[in-house]
Short mmCIF file of N, CA and C in Angstrom, two decimals:
data_model
loop_
_atom_site.label_atom_id
_atom_site.label_comp_id
_atom_site.label_asym_id
_atom_site.label_seq_id
_atom_site.Cartn_x
_atom_site.Cartn_y
_atom_site.Cartn_z
N ALA A 1 1.01 -1.11 -0.15
CA ALA A 1 0.05 0.01 -0.06
C ALA A 1 0.88 1.22 -0.21
N ASP A 2 0.50 2.22 -0.83
CA ASP A 2 1.45 3.43 -0.85
C ASP A 2 0.49 4.84 -0.38
N GLY A 3 1.05 5.47 0.30
CA GLY A 3 0.25 6.73 0.47
C GLY A 3 -0.97 6.74 1.39
N GLY A 4 -1.10 5.18 2.19
CA GLY A 4 -2.36 4.88 2.72
C GLY A 4 -3.50 4.43 1.71
N VAL A 5 -3.10 4.41 0.60
CA VAL A 5 -4.31 3.91 -0.34
C VAL A 5 -4.08 2.44 -0.92
N MET A 6 -5.26 1.70 -0.35
CA MET A 6 -4.96 0.34 -0.32
C MET A 6 -5.82 -0.22 -1.79
N THR A 7 -5.09 -0.98 -2.27
CA THR A 7 -5.67 -1.41 -3.55
C THR A 7 -5.99 -2.98 -3.45
N PRO A 8 -6.99 -3.32 -4.36
CA PRO A 8 -7.49 -4.76 -4.19
C PRO A 8 -6.38 -5.85 -4.10
N GLU A 9 -5.55 -5.34 -5.30
CA GLU A 9 -4.41 -6.38 -5.49
C GLU A 9 -3.41 -6.62 -4.35
N ALA A 10 -3.45 -5.35 -3.51
CA ALA A 10 -2.34 -5.41 -2.38
C ALA A 10 -3.02 -6.08 -1.08
N VAL A 11 -4.29 -6.21 -1.30
CA VAL A 11 -4.91 -6.63 0.08
C VAL A 11 -5.74 -7.95 0.06
N ASP A 12 -5.54 -8.88 0.88
CA ASP A 12 -6.31 -10.28 0.98
C ASP A 12 -7.43 -10.17 2.18
N PRO A 13 -8.83 -10.10 1.86
CA PRO A 13 -9.50 -9.94 2.88
C PRO A 13 -9.56 -10.76 4.17
N THR A 14 -8.67 -11.86 4.26
CA THR A 14 -8.44 -12.43 5.27
C THR A 14 -7.40 -11.81 6.35
N GLU A 15 -6.73 -10.51 5.68
CA GLU A 15 -5.67 -9.94 6.31
C GLU A 15 -6.44 -8.95 7.35
N ILE A 16 -7.63 -8.78 6.89
CA ILE A 16 -8.59 -7.63 7.80
C ILE A 16 -9.28 -8.70 8.80
N ASP A 17 -9.86 -9.55 8.29
CA ASP A 17 -10.77 -10.56 9.23
C ASP A 17 -10.63 -12.06 8.45
N PRO A 18 -10.23 -12.78 9.53
CA PRO A 18 -9.78 -14.33 9.35
C PRO A 18 -10.85 -15.08 8.50
N ASP A 19 -12.18 -14.83 8.67
CA ASP A 19 -13.07 -15.35 7.96
C ASP A 19 -13.22 -14.53 6.49
N GLY A 20 -12.55 -13.88 6.14
CA GLY A 20 -12.39 -13.13 4.73
C GLY A 20 -13.80 -12.38 4.48
N ASP A 21 -14.38 -11.74 5.60
CA ASP A 21 -15.67 -11.01 5.50
C ASP A 21 -15.80 -10.05 6.39
N PRO A 22 -14.74 -8.98 6.26
CA PRO A 22 -14.87 -7.99 7.31
C PRO A 22 -15.73 -6.96 7.35
N THR A 23 -15.89 -6.55 8.49
CA THR A 23 -17.10 -5.37 8.62
C THR A 23 -15.99 -4.08 8.28
N ARG A 24 -16.93 -2.97 7.84
CA ARG A 24 -16.48 -1.53 7.62
C ARG A 24 -15.52 -1.10 8.97
N THR A 25 -16.17 -1.45 9.99
CA THR A 25 -15.04 -1.01 11.16
C THR A 25 -13.82 -1.70 10.95
N GLN A 26 -13.73 -3.32 10.53
CA GLN A 26 -12.39 -3.62 10.35
C GLN A 26 -11.65 -3.34 9.60
N ILE A 27 -12.31 -2.77 8.33
CA ILE A 27 -11.55 -2.13 7.08
C ILE A 27 -11.22 -0.86 7.61
N ARG A 28 -11.85 0.06 8.20
CA ARG A 28 -11.27 1.31 8.58
C ARG A 28 -10.30 0.95 9.69
N GLU A 29 -10.14 0.03 10.37
CA GLU A 29 -9.09 -0.22 11.33
C GLU A 29 -7.95 -0.67 10.67
N PHE A 30 -7.92 -1.51 9.43
CA PHE A 30 -6.74 -1.94 9.08
C PHE A 30 -6.23 -1.11 8.29
N ARG A 31 -7.13 -0.15 7.52
CA ARG A 31 -6.54 1.09 6.87
C ARG A 31 -5.66 1.91 7.84
N LEU A 32 -6.24 2.16 9.06
CA LEU A 32 -5.65 3.31 10.05
C LEU A 32 -4.59 2.48 10.41
N GLN A 33 -4.41 1.25 11.00
CA GLN A 33 -3.18 0.74 11.31
C GLN A 33 -2.17 0.75 10.44
N ASN A 34 -2.42 0.46 9.22
CA ASN A 34 -1.41 0.62 7.95
C ASN A 34 -0.85 1.93 7.74
N PHE A 35 -1.77 2.97 7.90
CA PHE A 35 -1.23 4.13 7.55
C PHE A 35 -0.45 4.83 8.65
N LEU A 36 -0.53 4.26 9.85
CA LEU A 36 0.42 4.91 10.94
C LEU A 36 1.47 4.20 10.80
N ARG A 37 1.39 2.69 10.85
CA ARG A 37 2.86 1.77 10.55
C ARG A 37 3.56 2.27 9.72
N GLU A 38 2.88 2.96 8.24
CA GLU A 38 4.04 3.07 7.07
C GLU A 38 4.60 4.53 7.15
N ARG A 39 4.38 5.28 8.52
CA ARG A 39 4.59 6.68 8.52
C ARG A 39 5.32 6.71 10.04
N ALA A 40 6.54 6.83 9.94
CA ALA A 40 7.58 7.00 10.95
C ALA A 40 7.18 8.10 11.94
N THR A 41 6.86 9.18 11.20
CA THR A 41 6.89 10.41 11.96
C THR A 41 5.39 10.18 12.94
N LEU A 42 4.51 9.28 12.42
CA LEU A 42 3.36 8.99 13.31
C LEU A 42 3.61 7.81 14.19
N ARG A 43 4.22 6.79 13.64
CA ARG A 43 4.49 5.59 14.59
C ARG A 43 5.20 5.92 15.58
N ASP A 44 6.21 6.44 15.33
CA ASP A 44 7.32 6.69 16.49
C ASP A 44 7.35 7.90 17.51
N ASN A 45 6.31 8.53 17.20
CA ASN A 45 5.91 9.86 18.10
C ASN A 45 4.47 9.90 18.51
N PRO A 46 4.33 9.68 19.78
CA PRO A 46 2.75 9.30 20.56
C PRO A 46 2.34 10.51 20.47
N GLU A 47 3.05 11.74 20.43
CA GLU A 47 2.53 12.90 20.48
C GLU A 47 1.67 13.49 19.18
N ARG A 48 2.46 13.43 18.10
CA ARG A 48 2.10 13.47 16.79
C ARG A 48 0.73 12.74 16.55
N ARG A 49 1.12 11.25 16.93
CA ARG A 49 -0.03 10.41 16.77
C ARG A 49 -1.42 10.82 17.47
N GLY A 50 -1.20 11.08 18.71
CA GLY A 50 -2.47 11.52 19.46
C GLY A 50 -3.03 12.80 18.64
N ALA A 51 -2.32 13.82 18.28
CA ALA A 51 -2.91 15.02 17.66
C ALA A 51 -3.29 14.29 16.15
N PHE A 52 -2.91 13.65 15.62
CA PHE A 52 -3.44 12.94 14.47
C PHE A 52 -4.83 12.04 14.71
N LEU A 53 -4.46 11.34 15.71
CA LEU A 53 -5.93 10.56 16.03
C LEU A 53 -7.02 11.29 16.34
N ILE A 54 -6.76 12.28 17.15
CA ILE A 54 -7.82 13.35 17.68
C ILE A 54 -8.27 13.84 16.58
N GLY A 55 -7.57 14.22 15.17
CA GLY A 55 -8.13 14.66 14.39
C GLY A 55 -8.99 13.75 13.28
N VAL A 56 -8.30 12.64 13.30
CA VAL A 56 -9.27 11.58 12.68
C VAL A 56 -10.36 11.42 13.28
N LEU A 57 -10.83 11.24 14.61
CA LEU A 57 -12.01 11.22 15.17
C LEU A 57 -12.94 12.42 14.68
N VAL A 58 -12.38 13.66 14.81
CA VAL A 58 -12.96 14.76 14.68
C VAL A 58 -13.57 14.80 13.09
N GLY A 59 -12.43 14.16 12.20
CA GLY A 59 -12.93 14.17 10.88
C GLY A 59 -14.27 12.95 10.44
N GLN A 60 -13.90 11.94 11.31
CA GLN A 60 -15.15 11.06 11.24
C GLN A 60 -16.45 11.42 11.66
N LEU A 61 -16.54 12.03 12.85
CA LEU A 61 -17.66 12.37 13.50
C LEU A 61 -18.33 13.62 12.61
N SER A 62 -17.41 14.48 11.92
CA SER A 62 -18.00 15.52 11.09
C SER A 62 -18.60 14.98 9.75
N ASP A 63 -17.90 14.00 9.32
CA ASP A 63 -18.60 13.41 8.31
C ASP A 63 -19.83 12.70 8.70
N HIS A 64 -20.24 11.97 9.67
CA HIS A 64 -21.17 11.39 10.14
C HIS A 64 -22.09 12.52 10.30
N GLN A 65 -21.76 13.60 10.73
CA GLN A 65 -22.75 14.86 11.35
C GLN A 65 -23.45 15.44 10.03
N SER A 66 -22.56 15.32 8.91
CA SER A 66 -22.95 16.20 7.70
C SER A 66 -23.70 15.23 6.85
N THR A 67 -23.52 14.03 6.88
CA THR A 67 -24.32 12.72 6.03
C THR A 67 -25.77 13.16 6.41
N PRO A 68 -26.29 13.11 4.98
CA PRO A 68 -27.97 13.32 5.35
C PRO A 68 -28.55 12.22 6.09
N GLU A 69 -29.65 12.45 6.87
CA GLU A 69 -30.17 11.42 7.82
C GLU A 69 -30.83 10.36 7.17
N GLU A 70 -31.16 10.29 5.91
CA GLU A 70 -31.54 9.36 5.05
C GLU A 70 -30.69 8.34 4.67
N ASP A 71 -29.15 8.74 4.69
CA ASP A 71 -28.06 8.26 4.36
C ASP A 71 -27.39 7.57 6.12
N GLY A 72 -28.14 7.70 6.87
CA GLY A 72 -27.60 7.13 8.30
C GLY A 72 -26.91 8.10 8.95
N GLY A 73 -26.81 9.50 8.64
CA GLY A 73 -26.06 10.40 9.24
C GLY A 73 -26.96 11.46 9.94
N ARG A 74 -26.58 12.72 10.26
CA ARG A 74 -27.49 13.59 11.31
C ARG A 74 -28.02 14.65 10.44
N GLY A 75 -27.32 14.99 9.11
CA GLY A 75 -28.08 15.97 8.56
C GLY A 75 -27.58 17.31 9.07
N MET A 76 -26.48 17.47 9.65
CA MET A 76 -26.24 19.02 10.49
C MET A 76 -25.49 19.70 9.20
N ASN A 77 -25.66 21.18 9.38
CA ASN A 77 -24.82 22.21 8.54
C ASN A 77 -23.63 22.28 9.18
N GLN A 78 -23.81 22.63 10.70
CA GLN A 78 -22.40 22.97 11.27
C GLN A 78 -21.95 21.57 12.04
N THR A 79 -20.78 21.20 12.03
CA THR A 79 -20.03 19.96 12.45
C THR A 79 -19.03 20.48 13.61
N ILE A 80 -18.51 19.28 14.06
CA ILE A 80 -17.76 19.46 15.24
C ILE A 80 -16.48 19.76 14.60
N ARG A 81 -16.21 19.53 13.23
CA ARG A 81 -15.01 20.26 12.40
C ARG A 81 -14.98 21.56 12.46
N ASP A 82 -16.19 22.19 12.36
CA ASP A 82 -16.20 23.76 12.21
C ASP A 82 -16.15 24.30 13.47
N ARG A 83 -16.50 23.71 14.61
CA ARG A 83 -16.36 24.33 15.87
C ARG A 83 -14.82 24.16 16.41
N HIS A 84 -14.05 23.11 16.06
CA HIS A 84 -12.73 23.12 16.40
C HIS A 84 -11.61 22.99 14.98
N PRO A 85 -11.49 24.06 14.30
CA PRO A 85 -10.58 24.33 13.27
C PRO A 85 -8.87 24.28 13.61
N PRO A 86 -8.45 23.61 12.92
CA PRO A 86 -6.78 23.50 13.26
C PRO A 86 -6.21 24.86 13.55
N LYS A 87 -6.47 25.98 13.16
CA LYS A 87 -5.97 27.10 13.50
C LYS A 87 -5.84 27.39 14.98
N GLN A 88 -7.23 27.07 15.41
CA GLN A 88 -7.50 27.51 16.86
C GLN A 88 -7.08 26.62 17.96
N MET A 89 -6.35 25.52 17.47
CA MET A 89 -6.31 24.16 18.50
C MET A 89 -4.92 24.81 19.41
N THR A 90 -5.22 24.49 20.58
CA THR A 90 -4.08 24.54 21.74
C THR A 90 -3.99 23.35 22.49
N SER A 91 -3.12 23.01 23.15
CA SER A 91 -2.91 21.98 23.89
C SER A 91 -4.25 21.93 24.98
N ASP A 92 -4.53 23.02 25.62
CA ASP A 92 -5.75 23.01 26.52
C ASP A 92 -7.24 22.66 25.47
N ARG A 93 -7.27 23.35 24.56
CA ARG A 93 -8.33 22.97 23.85
C ARG A 93 -8.38 21.42 23.31
N ILE A 94 -7.42 21.02 22.98
CA ILE A 94 -7.39 19.65 22.51
C ILE A 94 -7.63 18.53 23.70
N MET A 95 -7.33 18.96 24.81
CA MET A 95 -7.83 18.29 25.97
C MET A 95 -9.26 18.26 26.48
N THR A 96 -9.59 19.66 26.09
CA THR A 96 -11.12 19.74 26.43
C THR A 96 -11.62 19.16 25.42
N LEU A 97 -11.43 19.09 24.16
CA LEU A 97 -12.03 18.40 23.01
C LEU A 97 -12.19 17.02 23.39
N TYR A 98 -11.24 16.37 23.63
CA TYR A 98 -10.82 14.93 23.87
C TYR A 98 -11.64 14.60 25.06
N THR A 99 -11.73 15.06 26.09
CA THR A 99 -12.50 14.87 27.31
C THR A 99 -14.05 15.17 27.28
N GLY A 100 -14.30 15.98 26.16
CA GLY A 100 -15.65 16.25 26.08
C GLY A 100 -16.34 15.69 24.70
N ASP A 101 -16.44 16.75 23.83
CA ASP A 101 -17.10 16.02 22.59
C ASP A 101 -16.75 14.60 21.99
N LEU A 102 -15.32 14.53 22.02
CA LEU A 102 -14.98 13.15 21.52
C LEU A 102 -15.06 11.80 22.35
N GLU A 103 -15.37 12.04 23.74
CA GLU A 103 -15.85 11.12 24.53
C GLU A 103 -17.45 11.15 24.48
N ARG A 104 -18.29 11.91 24.33
CA ARG A 104 -19.49 11.93 24.47
C ARG A 104 -20.29 11.71 23.16
N LEU A 105 -20.01 12.31 22.05
CA LEU A 105 -20.43 12.25 20.83
C LEU A 105 -20.60 10.98 20.40
N PRO A 106 -19.47 9.97 20.26
CA PRO A 106 -19.54 8.66 19.67
C PRO A 106 -20.45 7.82 20.15
N ARG A 107 -20.62 7.84 21.64
CA ARG A 107 -21.64 7.13 22.68
C ARG A 107 -23.09 7.62 22.07
N VAL A 108 -23.58 8.78 21.91
CA VAL A 108 -24.90 9.37 21.80
C VAL A 108 -25.24 9.04 20.42
N TYR A 109 -24.40 9.22 19.54
CA TYR A 109 -24.65 8.65 17.85
C TYR A 109 -24.75 7.23 17.72
N GLY A 110 -23.93 6.65 18.30
CA GLY A 110 -24.23 4.99 18.32
C GLY A 110 -25.58 4.75 19.08
N ARG A 111 -25.80 5.20 20.12
CA ARG A 111 -27.11 5.09 20.86
C ARG A 111 -28.15 5.19 20.08
N ASP A 112 -28.17 6.43 19.20
CA ASP A 112 -29.22 6.98 18.13
C ASP A 112 -29.30 5.78 17.39
N LYS A 113 -28.22 5.27 16.73
CA LYS A 113 -28.32 4.21 15.75
C LYS A 113 -28.45 2.75 16.35
N GLY A 114 -28.56 2.60 17.77
CA GLY A 114 -28.91 1.30 18.32
C GLY A 114 -27.44 0.29 18.17
N THR A 115 -26.35 1.11 18.27
CA THR A 115 -24.98 0.40 18.31
C THR A 115 -24.48 0.58 19.35
N GLY A 116 -23.28 0.20 19.43
CA GLY A 116 -22.33 0.92 20.29
C GLY A 116 -21.69 2.03 19.92
N PRO A 117 -20.74 2.67 20.75
CA PRO A 117 -19.94 3.80 20.36
C PRO A 117 -19.50 3.89 19.11
N LEU A 118 -19.62 4.94 18.09
CA LEU A 118 -19.29 4.76 16.72
C LEU A 118 -17.66 4.97 16.66
N PHE A 119 -17.00 4.66 15.62
CA PHE A 119 -15.66 4.58 15.27
C PHE A 119 -14.86 3.97 16.52
N PRO A 120 -15.14 2.76 17.12
CA PRO A 120 -14.32 2.07 18.01
C PRO A 120 -12.98 1.98 17.87
N GLU A 121 -12.67 1.82 16.24
CA GLU A 121 -11.22 1.43 15.96
C GLU A 121 -10.24 2.83 16.03
N THR A 122 -10.93 4.12 16.11
CA THR A 122 -9.86 5.27 16.25
C THR A 122 -10.15 5.57 17.79
N ARG A 123 -11.18 5.34 18.43
CA ARG A 123 -11.24 5.45 19.97
C ARG A 123 -10.29 4.67 20.66
N ASN A 124 -10.25 3.36 20.24
CA ASN A 124 -9.28 2.38 20.93
C ASN A 124 -7.87 2.97 20.63
N ALA A 125 -7.47 2.94 19.54
CA ALA A 125 -6.10 3.85 18.97
C ALA A 125 -5.73 5.07 19.78
N LEU A 126 -6.69 5.76 19.83
CA LEU A 126 -6.12 7.08 20.45
C LEU A 126 -6.38 6.91 22.02
N ARG A 127 -7.11 5.77 22.69
CA ARG A 127 -6.82 5.90 24.00
C ARG A 127 -5.54 5.17 24.30
N ASP A 128 -5.09 4.38 23.60
CA ASP A 128 -3.80 3.53 23.79
C ASP A 128 -2.71 4.70 23.73
N THR A 129 -2.93 5.52 22.65
CA THR A 129 -1.79 6.56 22.40
C THR A 129 -1.93 7.55 23.41
N LEU A 130 -2.88 7.98 23.96
CA LEU A 130 -2.99 8.84 25.11
C LEU A 130 -2.57 8.33 26.44
N ALA A 131 -2.92 7.08 26.49
CA ALA A 131 -2.23 6.61 27.82
C ALA A 131 -1.03 6.90 28.18
N ASP A 132 -0.08 7.11 27.17
CA ASP A 132 1.53 7.41 27.29
C ASP A 132 1.76 8.95 27.26
N ALA A 133 0.79 9.60 26.51
CA ALA A 133 0.81 11.11 26.12
C ALA A 133 -0.17 11.83 26.13
N LYS A 134 -0.48 12.20 27.34
CA LYS A 134 -1.65 13.20 27.44
C LYS A 134 -1.59 14.32 26.97
N PRO A 135 -2.38 15.02 26.17
CA PRO A 135 -2.41 16.23 25.39
C PRO A 135 -1.85 17.47 26.34
N ASP A 136 -2.26 17.53 27.72
CA ASP A 136 -1.67 18.66 28.58
C ASP A 136 -0.21 18.25 29.26
N GLU A 137 0.43 17.28 28.54
CA GLU A 137 1.67 17.28 29.07
C GLU A 137 2.71 16.91 27.57
N TRP A 138 2.07 17.38 26.60
CA TRP A 138 2.73 17.41 25.49
C TRP A 138 3.89 18.27 25.08
N GLU A 139 5.11 17.89 24.44
CA GLU A 139 6.06 18.93 24.38
C GLU A 139 6.14 19.56 23.01
N LEU A 140 5.19 19.20 22.43
CA LEU A 140 4.82 19.26 20.77
C LEU A 140 4.54 20.54 20.50
N PRO A 141 5.56 21.41 19.33
CA PRO A 141 5.10 22.88 19.35
C PRO A 141 3.38 22.92 18.68
N VAL A 142 3.06 24.12 19.03
CA VAL A 142 1.62 24.29 18.45
C VAL A 142 1.51 24.05 17.30
N GLN A 143 2.55 24.43 16.57
CA GLN A 143 2.46 24.53 15.08
C GLN A 143 2.36 22.86 14.46
N ASP A 144 3.19 22.19 15.12
CA ASP A 144 3.06 20.75 15.03
C ASP A 144 1.89 20.04 15.07
N PHE A 145 1.43 20.12 16.53
CA PHE A 145 0.37 19.43 16.91
C PHE A 145 -1.11 20.04 15.85
N ARG A 146 -1.04 21.40 15.51
CA ARG A 146 -2.17 21.81 14.47
C ARG A 146 -2.02 21.09 13.12
N PHE A 147 -0.67 20.91 12.72
CA PHE A 147 -0.55 20.24 11.40
C PHE A 147 -0.91 18.96 11.49
N PHE A 148 -0.52 18.03 12.38
CA PHE A 148 -0.93 16.76 12.48
C PHE A 148 -2.37 16.44 12.89
N TYR A 149 -2.84 17.40 13.78
CA TYR A 149 -4.50 17.54 13.72
C TYR A 149 -5.14 17.58 12.67
N ALA A 150 -5.00 18.69 11.86
CA ALA A 150 -5.38 18.94 10.38
C ALA A 150 -5.16 17.74 9.59
N LEU A 151 -4.09 16.96 9.54
CA LEU A 151 -4.09 15.95 8.58
C LEU A 151 -4.91 14.81 9.08
N GLY A 152 -4.90 14.39 10.53
CA GLY A 152 -6.08 13.70 10.76
C GLY A 152 -7.53 14.03 10.60
N VAL A 153 -7.57 15.35 10.46
CA VAL A 153 -9.16 15.69 10.42
C VAL A 153 -9.43 15.08 8.80
N GLU A 154 -8.38 15.54 8.04
CA GLU A 154 -8.71 15.08 6.18
C GLU A 154 -8.77 13.70 6.30
N TYR A 155 -7.76 12.95 6.81
CA TYR A 155 -7.97 11.46 6.91
C TYR A 155 -9.38 10.96 7.32
N GLY A 156 -9.82 11.28 8.53
CA GLY A 156 -10.94 11.00 9.20
C GLY A 156 -11.92 11.36 8.40
N SER A 157 -12.01 12.62 7.46
CA SER A 157 -13.26 12.79 6.85
C SER A 157 -13.38 12.14 5.78
N SER A 158 -12.49 11.05 5.08
CA SER A 158 -12.70 10.48 3.91
C SER A 158 -12.48 8.96 4.52
N ALA A 159 -12.41 8.75 5.44
CA ALA A 159 -12.35 7.10 6.15
C ALA A 159 -13.34 6.50 5.86
N GLY A 160 -14.66 6.69 6.03
CA GLY A 160 -15.70 6.25 5.55
C GLY A 160 -15.95 5.69 4.20
N TYR A 161 -15.60 6.49 3.34
CA TYR A 161 -15.80 6.55 1.94
C TYR A 161 -14.62 5.49 1.37
N GLN A 162 -13.46 5.76 1.86
CA GLN A 162 -12.36 4.62 1.45
C GLN A 162 -12.43 3.55 2.04
N ALA A 163 -13.23 3.24 3.08
CA ALA A 163 -13.37 1.84 3.48
C ALA A 163 -14.55 1.34 2.66
N HIS A 164 -15.53 2.03 2.52
CA HIS A 164 -16.49 1.59 1.52
C HIS A 164 -16.03 1.51 -0.06
N ARG A 165 -14.83 2.06 -0.50
CA ARG A 165 -14.48 1.61 -1.73
C ARG A 165 -13.58 0.53 -1.69
N LEU A 166 -13.12 0.27 -0.63
CA LEU A 166 -12.16 -1.00 -0.81
C LEU A 166 -12.93 -2.06 -0.56
N ALA A 167 -14.10 -1.84 0.17
CA ALA A 167 -14.87 -3.36 0.29
C ALA A 167 -15.42 -3.52 -0.98
N GLN A 168 -15.87 -2.47 -1.75
CA GLN A 168 -16.33 -2.53 -3.22
C GLN A 168 -15.56 -3.27 -4.10
N GLN A 169 -14.33 -2.83 -3.95
CA GLN A 169 -13.11 -3.33 -4.91
C GLN A 169 -12.70 -4.91 -4.38
N LEU A 170 -12.78 -5.34 -3.16
CA LEU A 170 -12.67 -6.53 -2.94
C LEU A 170 -14.14 -7.53 -3.00
N ASP A 171 -15.21 -6.90 -3.45
CA ASP A 171 -16.43 -7.46 -3.43
C ASP A 171 -16.79 -8.06 -2.21
N ILE A 172 -16.79 -7.18 -1.24
CA ILE A 172 -17.33 -7.48 0.28
C ILE A 172 -18.60 -6.38 0.32
N GLN A 173 -19.61 -7.24 0.66
CA GLN A 173 -20.86 -6.49 0.69
C GLN A 173 -21.16 -5.93 2.32
#
C-alpha cells in the first residue's frame, strides 16, 4: 500500500478478518493501522500520533454529522470540525475536546443508531496512544500538533468513503 491507498491487489480480505468477510469497522481499522505503521513520523512519536488520531475522530464525526439522515447520518450543517478548526487548536483546547465532545458524541450517536459507540477503532487507538502521552503534557510545538491534527481531520473525513471503496473493490458486501 502506498500513501495509505489500499488497492484490491495489495489486500487479501483474510488480512483484515480471518473469515475473509470484514466489517466496515474492521476495514477502517486495517487502513488506519497501515497508515500509522507506514509513517515513522506518526508511528514513532505518540504526541504527533495523538494529535493525528484526535483529528481523525473529529473528521469521522464531522462526516457522520454532515451525512444526510436518510443515508444514516445526522444531516447537520455545522459540524464538530467547524467548531474546532486546526488554526484554533491549543493543548488546552485539544484536552477539552478529547474529554468532552470526543468522549460524548460517539456514544450518543451510537445509541441513536442502536449500536455501540461509533468509530471504536479510532477511539481504541486514541485511548492507547494517550495513555502514554496526554495532550496537557505534550512538548510538541503548537504548529506541529495543529499540522498533525489537520492531517487527521482530512484522513478521518474520507475514512468511511475509503473503507466503502475498498470493500467494493474486494467485492465485500
